């Protein structure tokens, strides 16, 4: 297992390198870079990366530079590092990233590392509670559906699961806002931020209550998008195990149904569930949180990476991409380790040969 872990850790390096190279090439081909954005702002041409200004910024440099001093243009290029060729910029970036130095933001006036550390708690908070609730709901529900397969409970719960699977988390978030955040007569939950403005003045119990009060809608939106797949995965895994001979033998020995399910079936059935944990975590923590953070004005990594992409803040874009990719690869490795912990018969070292 040690050799397998080392191989996987070493494989992370070329994987990160390939992803950075591909995205660097795409960024070089995209119009409206930071230099064009800065020049457009100096000329008052809808810069800043707003969606409505994309058409203007595509040719901003060629038009805006006509009235500007060439020395000023060169200074702007030097400020953003575009006085160097693309290979030189790539080499410098890779050297910095090898030291976990992501440079400084073009427009936020801070180091990318500091920005990531500042925004990370919000994203981790959303992802942790969404993942925890998803598993607390999905696994018992999947087991119950397997035990009562074909019943009315299985039928109507499957209908709800299909709706949850078909409904994107961001669309469900908008629905929750309309229903419970002032869109109708109900105005129960806030729709902005993770804490209230008077958070520092609250008691300890009040701070905890305020924190979870703000989490209800965004976490609920993330859970609805993730529980359907996990529930069906748990149900199918249990149905497959329940039909095996060892379960029939355990029941013939007079063991209670609860002991059969949770003492024998659960461990084997959870192998498939554990195999799906990495993808679930990646989806909830990164893919799902981006739109949710934007919708609920949560100052996390997802929202920051979105705003950086719109404004062409390349250091922030590549820094968050690096962190997301690295976290995803490490989560997949942890999933494999959990897999072997549940079933010691699985030996990745043997399979590698």
XYZ file of C-alpha atoms in Angstrom:
353
model
C 0.000 0.000 0.000
C 2.896 2.374 0.762
C 4.236 1.959 -2.767
C 0.764 2.604 -4.195
C 0.362 5.799 -2.150
C 3.774 7.052 -3.278
C 2.917 6.345 -6.926
C -0.362 8.215 -6.597
C 1.322 11.175 -4.921
C 3.961 11.317 -7.639
C 1.250 11.086 -10.312
C -0.284 14.269 -8.917
C 2.663 16.296 -10.262
C 2.238 15.541 -14.003
C -1.544 15.754 -13.633
C -1.344 19.252 -12.161
C 1.201 20.229 -14.795
C -0.990 19.025 -17.665
C -4.067 20.850 -16.339
C -2.138 24.084 -15.855
C -0.632 23.841 -19.352
C -4.007 23.302 -21.008
C -5.643 26.182 -19.137
C -2.657 28.466 -19.746
C -2.949 27.810 -23.493
C -6.696 28.524 -23.402
C -6.144 31.773 -21.494
C -3.555 32.965 -24.019
C -6.061 32.478 -26.839
C -8.920 34.229 -25.026
C -9.501 37.914 -25.904
C -9.933 40.672 -23.358
C -6.986 39.998 -21.047
C -5.965 42.105 -18.014
C -3.983 44.575 -20.135
C -6.995 45.183 -22.389
C -9.204 45.484 -19.310
C -6.904 48.094 -17.747
C -6.603 50.082 -20.970
C -10.373 49.984 -21.479
C -10.948 51.318 -17.964
C -8.528 54.184 -18.578
C -10.546 55.099 -21.670
C -13.886 54.564 -19.916
C -14.864 51.641 -22.143
C -17.001 49.301 -19.987
C -14.036 47.384 -18.533
C -13.922 45.467 -15.316
C -15.145 42.251 -16.787
C -18.876 42.915 -16.612
C -20.857 40.517 -18.785
C -22.274 43.331 -20.879
C -18.824 44.634 -21.672
C -17.391 41.509 -23.265
C -17.988 42.711 -26.802
C -16.341 46.029 -26.041
C -13.250 44.522 -24.441
C -12.510 42.107 -27.272
C -11.049 44.942 -29.363
C -10.436 47.326 -26.473
C -6.669 47.476 -26.833
C -6.618 48.293 -30.529
C -9.075 51.156 -30.063
C -8.228 52.456 -26.627
C -4.472 52.642 -27.103
C -4.863 55.243 -29.845
C -5.119 58.039 -27.292
C -2.643 56.738 -24.744
C 1.092 57.215 -24.379
C 2.925 54.075 -25.634
C 5.130 54.251 -22.517
C 2.008 53.986 -20.372
C 0.893 50.925 -22.345
C 4.292 49.314 -21.820
C 4.130 50.114 -18.111
C 0.728 48.438 -17.869
C 2.096 45.365 -19.650
C 5.079 45.259 -17.303
C 2.797 45.615 -14.274
C 0.814 42.532 -15.296
C 3.847 40.595 -16.523
C 2.842 40.759 -20.181
C 6.115 42.368 -21.195
C 7.468 38.804 -21.331
C 6.677 36.118 -23.874
C 4.113 33.407 -23.105
C 6.767 30.672 -22.541
C 8.622 32.960 -20.128
C 5.414 33.696 -18.186
C 4.598 29.983 -18.063
C 8.048 29.061 -16.780
C 7.914 31.739 -14.079
C 4.437 30.622 -13.041
C 5.446 26.954 -12.760
C 8.482 27.909 -10.697
C 6.303 29.909 -8.310
C 3.687 27.165 -8.049
C 6.379 24.614 -7.184
C 6.957 26.755 -4.067
C 3.189 27.210 -3.522
C 3.598 30.883 -4.359
C 0.612 31.928 -6.493
C 1.663 35.542 -6.923
C -0.539 38.579 -6.312
C -3.975 39.420 -7.614
C -4.079 41.903 -10.469
C -7.082 43.800 -9.110
C -7.549 42.880 -5.419
C -4.261 44.219 -4.096
C -3.382 41.091 -2.097
C -1.424 37.867 -2.460
C -3.429 35.000 -3.937
C -2.413 32.723 -1.056
C -3.859 35.187 1.463
C -7.063 35.497 -0.565
C -7.461 31.707 -0.733
C -6.906 31.337 3.016
C -9.425 34.130 3.618
C -12.165 32.619 1.423
C -11.491 28.934 2.141
C -13.432 28.706 5.468
C -16.695 29.691 3.751
C -16.334 27.024 1.041
C -15.247 24.382 3.567
C -18.154 25.281 5.815
C -20.668 24.866 2.997
C -19.067 21.658 1.749
C -18.736 20.054 5.185
C -22.333 20.535 6.266
C -23.751 19.723 2.837
C -21.726 16.485 2.630
C -22.543 15.479 6.210
C -26.296 16.023 5.788
C -26.264 14.337 2.389
C -24.761 11.161 3.849
C -26.931 11.242 6.978
C -30.020 11.385 4.758
C -28.993 9.276 1.790
C -27.560 6.167 3.468
C -30.508 5.464 5.838
C -32.951 6.322 3.041
C -31.173 4.027 0.593
C -31.154 1.173 3.129
C -34.872 1.633 3.850
C -35.684 1.677 0.141
C -33.714 -1.554 -0.348
C -35.475 -3.285 2.561
C -38.899 -2.121 1.316
C -38.130 -2.538 -2.374
C -41.290 -2.452 -4.471
C -43.455 -0.965 -1.694
C -45.427 2.263 -1.867
C -42.709 3.961 0.193
C -40.132 2.934 -2.399
C -42.335 4.244 -5.216
C -43.090 7.719 -3.856
C -39.570 8.236 -2.480
C -38.177 7.282 -5.910
C -40.391 9.946 -7.469
C -38.950 12.560 -5.100
C -35.432 11.356 -5.857
C -35.993 11.673 -9.608
C -37.209 15.249 -9.107
C -34.183 16.018 -6.933
C -31.820 14.504 -9.497
C -33.382 16.447 -12.365
C -33.432 19.766 -10.485
C -30.051 21.581 -10.574
C -28.873 22.888 -7.219
C -28.811 26.504 -8.417
C -32.414 26.249 -9.653
C -33.476 24.741 -6.347
C -31.640 27.584 -4.600
C -33.727 30.127 -6.518
C -36.880 28.196 -5.613
C -35.926 28.255 -1.924
C -35.322 31.999 -2.105
C -38.737 32.573 -3.673
C -40.514 30.378 -1.113
C -38.711 31.204 2.124
C -36.707 34.415 1.670
C -39.221 37.075 0.763
C -40.383 35.946 -2.656
C -43.755 35.083 -1.118
C -45.342 36.014 2.208
C -42.675 33.922 3.983
C -39.437 35.659 4.866
C -37.821 33.183 7.229
C -34.196 33.039 6.094
C -31.520 35.516 4.935
C -30.176 35.343 1.389
C -26.881 37.184 1.780
C -23.722 36.278 3.627
C -22.875 33.650 6.214
C -23.409 35.801 9.310
C -25.460 38.855 10.270
C -24.050 42.379 10.538
C -24.439 42.349 14.334
C -22.720 38.950 14.669
C -19.976 40.264 16.980
C -22.560 41.621 19.408
C -24.379 38.285 19.821
C -23.865 35.792 22.625
C -22.108 32.499 21.922
C -25.426 30.688 21.536
C -26.714 33.536 19.387
C -23.663 33.324 17.108
C -24.143 29.580 16.615
C -27.850 30.063 15.862
C -27.126 32.939 13.465
C -24.493 30.883 11.633
C -26.803 27.917 11.057
C -29.712 30.241 10.226
C -27.711 31.605 7.312
C -26.664 28.088 6.230
C -30.176 26.641 5.867
C -30.901 27.748 2.297
C -27.454 27.328 0.653
C -26.789 23.967 2.314
C -30.325 22.821 1.505
C -29.741 23.682 -2.156
C -26.486 21.710 -2.208
C -28.016 18.689 -0.461
C -30.902 18.387 -2.905
C -28.437 18.156 -5.767
C -26.317 15.445 -4.158
C -28.551 13.117 -2.192
C -30.336 11.490 -5.147
C -27.311 9.727 -6.641
C -26.012 8.561 -3.271
C -29.438 7.241 -2.210
C -29.826 5.157 -5.360
C -26.239 3.932 -5.074
C -26.864 2.796 -1.481
C -30.132 1.102 -2.394
C -28.667 -0.815 -5.330
C -25.638 -1.870 -3.298
C -27.864 -3.228 -0.515
C -30.196 -4.991 -2.943
C -27.233 -6.783 -4.487
C -25.843 -7.862 -1.113
C -29.200 -8.920 0.362
C -29.600 -11.516 -2.384
C -26.258 -13.198 -1.625
C -25.945 -16.606 0.027
C -24.279 -15.387 3.233
C -27.345 -13.258 4.020
C -29.646 -16.258 3.559
C -27.382 -18.278 5.850
C -27.332 -15.551 8.503
C -31.124 -15.381 8.502
C -31.374 -19.181 8.699
C -29.239 -19.072 11.855
C -31.911 -16.934 13.488
C -30.109 -13.580 13.469
C -32.350 -10.545 13.718
C -32.988 -8.539 10.563
C -31.268 -5.526 12.107
C -28.114 -7.531 12.852
C -28.132 -9.047 9.365
C -28.433 -5.621 7.737
C -26.067 -3.617 9.886
C -23.721 -6.371 11.040
C -23.160 -8.171 7.734
C -24.700 -6.426 4.730
C -23.689 -2.865 5.601
C -19.938 -3.419 5.473
C -19.985 -5.072 2.052
C -22.616 -2.753 0.589
C -20.731 0.351 1.723
C -17.842 -0.488 -0.589
C -19.736 0.943 -3.549
C -20.838 3.939 -1.503
C -17.272 4.664 -0.409
C -16.156 4.415 -4.021
C -18.533 7.279 -4.807
C -17.367 9.507 -1.941
C -14.545 11.271 -3.867
C -16.834 12.344 -6.692
C -19.532 13.422 -4.218
C -17.073 15.533 -2.242
C -15.603 17.129 -5.357
C -19.082 17.942 -6.679
C -20.338 19.426 -3.418
C -17.180 21.285 -2.407
C -16.239 22.780 -5.757
C -18.662 22.386 -8.651
C -21.830 22.886 -6.611
C -20.551 25.613 -4.310
C -19.580 28.004 -7.118
C -23.097 28.950 -8.217
C -24.488 28.663 -4.693
C -21.905 31.146 -3.397
C -22.753 33.551 -6.202
C -26.517 33.258 -5.648
C -26.324 33.711 -1.866
C -23.483 36.293 -1.959
C -21.194 34.064 0.083
C -17.594 35.224 0.027
C -15.970 31.859 -0.698
C -13.543 30.346 -3.193
C -16.258 29.569 -5.735
C -17.472 33.148 -5.954
C -13.924 34.526 -5.954
C -12.858 32.227 -8.796
C -15.942 33.211 -10.807
C -15.300 36.935 -10.356
C -11.614 36.424 -11.166
C -12.478 34.623 -14.409
C -14.847 37.410 -15.439
C -12.325 40.165 -14.677
C -9.372 38.170 -16.169
C -7.535 38.132 -12.833
C -5.233 35.330 -13.990
C -3.218 34.777 -10.769
C -6.442 34.178 -8.836
C -7.854 31.992 -11.633
C -4.794 29.746 -11.768
C -4.318 29.753 -7.994
C -7.859 28.542 -7.290
C -7.612 26.070 -10.186
C -4.429 24.655 -8.657
C -6.039 24.310 -5.214
C -9.242 22.752 -6.598
C -7.304 20.230 -8.687
C -4.897 19.312 -5.891
C -7.753 18.875 -3.412
C -9.683 16.717 -5.889
C -6.722 14.416 -6.494
C -6.027 14.060 -2.754
C -9.709 13.336 -2.049
C -9.658 10.531 -4.624
C -6.581 9.048 -2.950
C -8.271 9.219 0.461
C -11.293 7.460 -1.065
C -9.049 4.575 -2.186
C -7.569 4.314 1.310
C -11.052 4.183 2.843
C -11.935 1.499 0.329
C -9.090 -0.722 1.510
C -9.910 -0.008 5.166
C -13.418 -1.409 4.647
C -12.211 -4.420 2.668
C -8.624 -5.497 3.476
C -8.837 -8.055 0.656
C -8.355 -5.214 -1.833
C -4.652 -4.726 -2.528
C -3.845 -1.913 -4.929
C -0.164 -2.886 -4.949
C -1.050 -6.333 -6.347
C -3.451 -4.843 -8.898
C -0.786 -2.438 -10.098
C 1.334 -5.389 -11.190
